[in-house]
GROMACS .gro file of C-alpha atoms in nm:
model
  154
    1MET     CA    1  12.552   5.759   3.916
    2THR     CA    2  12.818   5.837   3.640
    3ASP     CA    3  13.059   6.097   3.653
    4ASP     CA    4  12.893   6.267   3.357
    5SER     CA    5  12.538   6.274   3.560
    6ILE     CA    6  12.724   6.425   3.854
    7ASP     CA    7  12.874   6.681   3.655
    8LEU     CA    8  12.541   6.752   3.490
    9ALA     CA    9  12.375   6.798   3.836
   10ARG     CA   10  12.650   7.004   3.961
   11ALA     CA   11  12.598   7.242   3.666
   12ILE     CA   12  12.201   7.258   3.734
   13ILE     CA   13  12.258   7.308   4.108
   14LYS     CA   14  12.512   7.590   4.022
   15GLU     CA   15  12.280   7.746   3.794
   16HIS     CA   16  12.011   7.808   4.049
   17ALA     CA   17  12.217   7.833   4.375
   18SER     CA   18  12.226   8.193   4.394
   19GLN     CA   19  11.851   8.235   4.375
   20ALA     CA   20  11.658   8.307   4.687
   21GLY     CA   21  11.499   7.976   4.823
   22ALA     CA   22  11.728   7.778   4.607
   23ALA     CA   23  11.628   7.436   4.716
   24LEU     CA   24  11.280   7.414   4.543
   25PRO     CA   25  11.411   7.568   4.215
   26ILE     CA   26  11.711   7.312   4.226
   27LEU     CA   27  11.501   6.997   4.288
   28HIS     CA   28  11.275   7.064   4.048
   29ALA     CA   29  11.530   7.115   3.800
   30LEU     CA   30  11.731   6.805   3.882
   31GLN     CA   31  11.425   6.614   3.901
   32GLU     CA   32  11.327   6.766   3.545
   33CYS     CA   33  11.652   6.617   3.400
   34PHE     CA   34  11.685   6.292   3.577
   35GLY     CA   35  11.294   6.203   3.590
   36TYR     CA   36  11.354   6.168   3.985
   37LEU     CA   37  11.573   6.275   4.248
   38PRO     CA   38  11.856   6.031   4.273
   39GLU     CA   39  11.985   5.960   4.613
   40GLY     CA   40  12.338   6.073   4.540
   41LEU     CA   41  12.227   6.417   4.446
   42LEU     CA   42  12.070   6.532   4.772
   43PRO     CA   43  12.427   6.552   4.937
   44LEU     CA   44  12.534   6.768   4.660
   45VAL     CA   45  12.230   6.984   4.696
   46ALA     CA   46  12.296   7.002   5.067
   47GLU     CA   47  12.655   7.092   5.023
   48ALA     CA   48  12.607   7.371   4.778
   49LEU     CA   49  12.319   7.553   4.985
   50ASN     CA   50  12.527   7.476   5.294
   51ILE     CA   51  12.252   7.282   5.466
   52THR     CA   52  12.207   6.957   5.618
   53ARG     CA   53  12.132   6.652   5.421
   54ALA     CA   54  11.851   6.588   5.654
   55GLU     CA   55  11.718   6.926   5.561
   56ILE     CA   56  11.708   6.880   5.190
   57TYR     CA   57  11.595   6.523   5.237
   58GLY     CA   58  11.282   6.697   5.440
   59VAL     CA   59  11.230   6.926   5.151
   60ALA     CA   60  11.248   6.688   4.902
   61THR     CA   61  10.999   6.404   5.116
   62PHE     CA   62  10.756   6.686   5.200
   63TYR     CA   63  10.644   6.778   4.883
   64HIS     CA   64  10.454   6.533   4.718
   65ASP     CA   65  10.562   6.622   4.328
   66PHE     CA   66  10.938   6.498   4.421
   67ARG     CA   67  11.013   6.134   4.346
   68LEU     CA   68  11.312   5.948   4.519
   69GLU     CA   69  11.247   5.652   4.297
   70PRO     CA   70  11.264   5.605   3.918
   71PRO     CA   71  10.889   5.686   3.797
   72GLY     CA   72  10.715   5.411   3.560
   73ARG     CA   73  10.743   5.434   3.182
   74HIS     CA   74  10.353   5.603   3.193
   75ARG     CA   75  10.231   5.832   3.460
   76VAL     CA   76   9.874   5.857   3.586
   77VAL     CA   77   9.752   6.125   3.799
   78LEU     CA   78   9.410   6.132   3.945
   79CYS     CA   79   9.258   6.435   4.059
   80ARG     CA   80   9.149   6.402   4.435
   81ALA     CA   81   8.981   6.762   4.490
   82GLU     CA   82   8.605   6.789   4.606
   83ALA     CA   83   8.457   6.837   4.261
   84CYS     CA   84   8.629   6.527   4.117
   85GLN     CA   85   8.558   6.328   4.454
   86ALA     CA   86   8.170   6.428   4.413
   87MET     CA   87   8.151   6.316   4.035
   88GLY     CA   88   8.287   5.968   4.130
   89GLY     CA   89   8.668   6.022   4.162
   90VAL     CA   90   8.671   5.816   4.473
   91ALA     CA   91   8.552   5.521   4.288
   92LEU     CA   92   8.794   5.579   3.992
   93ALA     CA   93   9.076   5.624   4.238
   94GLU     CA   94   9.014   5.266   4.422
   95ARG     CA   95   8.967   5.129   4.039
   96ALA     CA   96   9.281   5.244   3.936
   97LYS     CA   97   9.495   5.119   4.256
   98SER     CA   98   9.278   4.774   4.237
   99ARG     CA   99   9.351   4.749   3.873
  100LEU     CA  100   9.729   4.859   3.894
  101GLY     CA  101   9.803   4.670   4.223
  102VAL     CA  102   9.982   4.999   4.379
  103ASP     CA  103   9.908   5.255   4.619
  104TRP     CA  104   9.949   5.624   4.565
  105GLY     CA  105  10.294   5.717   4.475
  106GLY     CA  106  10.359   5.340   4.370
  107THR     CA  107  10.485   5.189   4.027
  108THR     CA  108  10.392   4.857   3.913
  109LEU     CA  109  10.631   4.590   3.945
  110ASP     CA  110  10.672   4.578   3.585
  111GLY     CA  111  10.791   4.946   3.609
  112HIS     CA  112  10.506   5.054   3.355
  113VAL     CA  113  10.304   5.271   3.532
  114THR     CA  114  10.334   5.499   3.857
  115LEU     CA  115   9.991   5.601   3.985
  116GLU     CA  116   9.999   5.935   4.160
  117GLN     CA  117   9.729   6.205   4.318
  118THR     CA  118   9.680   6.564   4.263
  119PHE     CA  119   9.453   6.798   4.454
  120CYS     CA  120   9.307   6.995   4.142
  121LEU     CA  121   9.390   6.990   3.755
  122GLY     CA  122   9.151   7.280   3.708
  123LEU     CA  123   8.898   7.077   3.503
  124CYS     CA  124   8.630   7.113   3.794
  125ALA     CA  125   8.337   7.170   3.526
  126CYS     CA  126   8.489   6.823   3.357
  127ALA     CA  127   8.531   6.635   3.651
  128PRO     CA  128   8.619   6.359   3.728
  129SER     CA  129   8.970   6.443   3.559
  130ALA     CA  130   9.327   6.280   3.535
  131MET     CA  131   9.640   6.364   3.388
  132ILE     CA  132   9.777   6.073   3.171
  133ASP     CA  133  10.144   6.066   3.060
  134GLY     CA  134  10.095   6.456   3.061
  135ARG     CA  135   9.778   6.464   2.869
  136VAL     CA  136   9.462   6.591   3.058
  137VAL     CA  137   9.161   6.399   3.039
  138GLY     CA  138   8.810   6.528   3.143
  139ARG     CA  139   8.512   6.331   3.227
  140LEU     CA  140   8.688   6.002   3.305
  141THR     CA  141   8.461   5.695   3.316
  142ALA     CA  142   8.551   5.370   3.435
  143GLU     CA  143   8.559   5.232   3.088
  144ARG     CA  144   8.784   5.507   2.972
  145LEU     CA  145   9.015   5.455   3.269
  146ASP     CA  146   9.030   5.056   3.208
  147ALA     CA  147   9.105   5.145   2.822
  148MET     CA  148   9.346   5.389   2.894
  149LEU     CA  149   9.546   5.138   3.159
  150ALA     CA  150   9.520   4.859   2.894
  151GLU     CA  151   9.693   5.062   2.661
  152MET     CA  152   9.982   5.109   2.885
  153ALA     CA  153  10.035   4.715   2.956
  154PRO     CA  154  10.345   4.573   2.808
   0.00000   0.00000   0.00000
């Protein structure tokens, strides 16, 4: 991490540190800024909140929304809630994992795609659904999934 990055992180931490339950807002803001939670930032958060490094690491690893590694250039988030599962989401999830060669939370070796899961995107009537690079997609089929993954290839 550069000195500029550390200074930016300290400013973000300071901005949120006085909030009740500040750990989550700080971690969310840091991840929004850096794209993930670089390892060197967690001790800064712990120090600012007067908690142990283990405690802040526990928070960062407990919630599946936080990433400790840089994500891929593209982000594929598949809904794993009951409605999506009932409409073929299980097969789509296995297809995506197979096509990308990664498990949940993994990034392809070329760094292009990170595969994540969520437990509701709010599109139950349009199941199965996904979020591809921040764009919500309903009525996802194997063919549409394959086409979207092909577009992400280098």
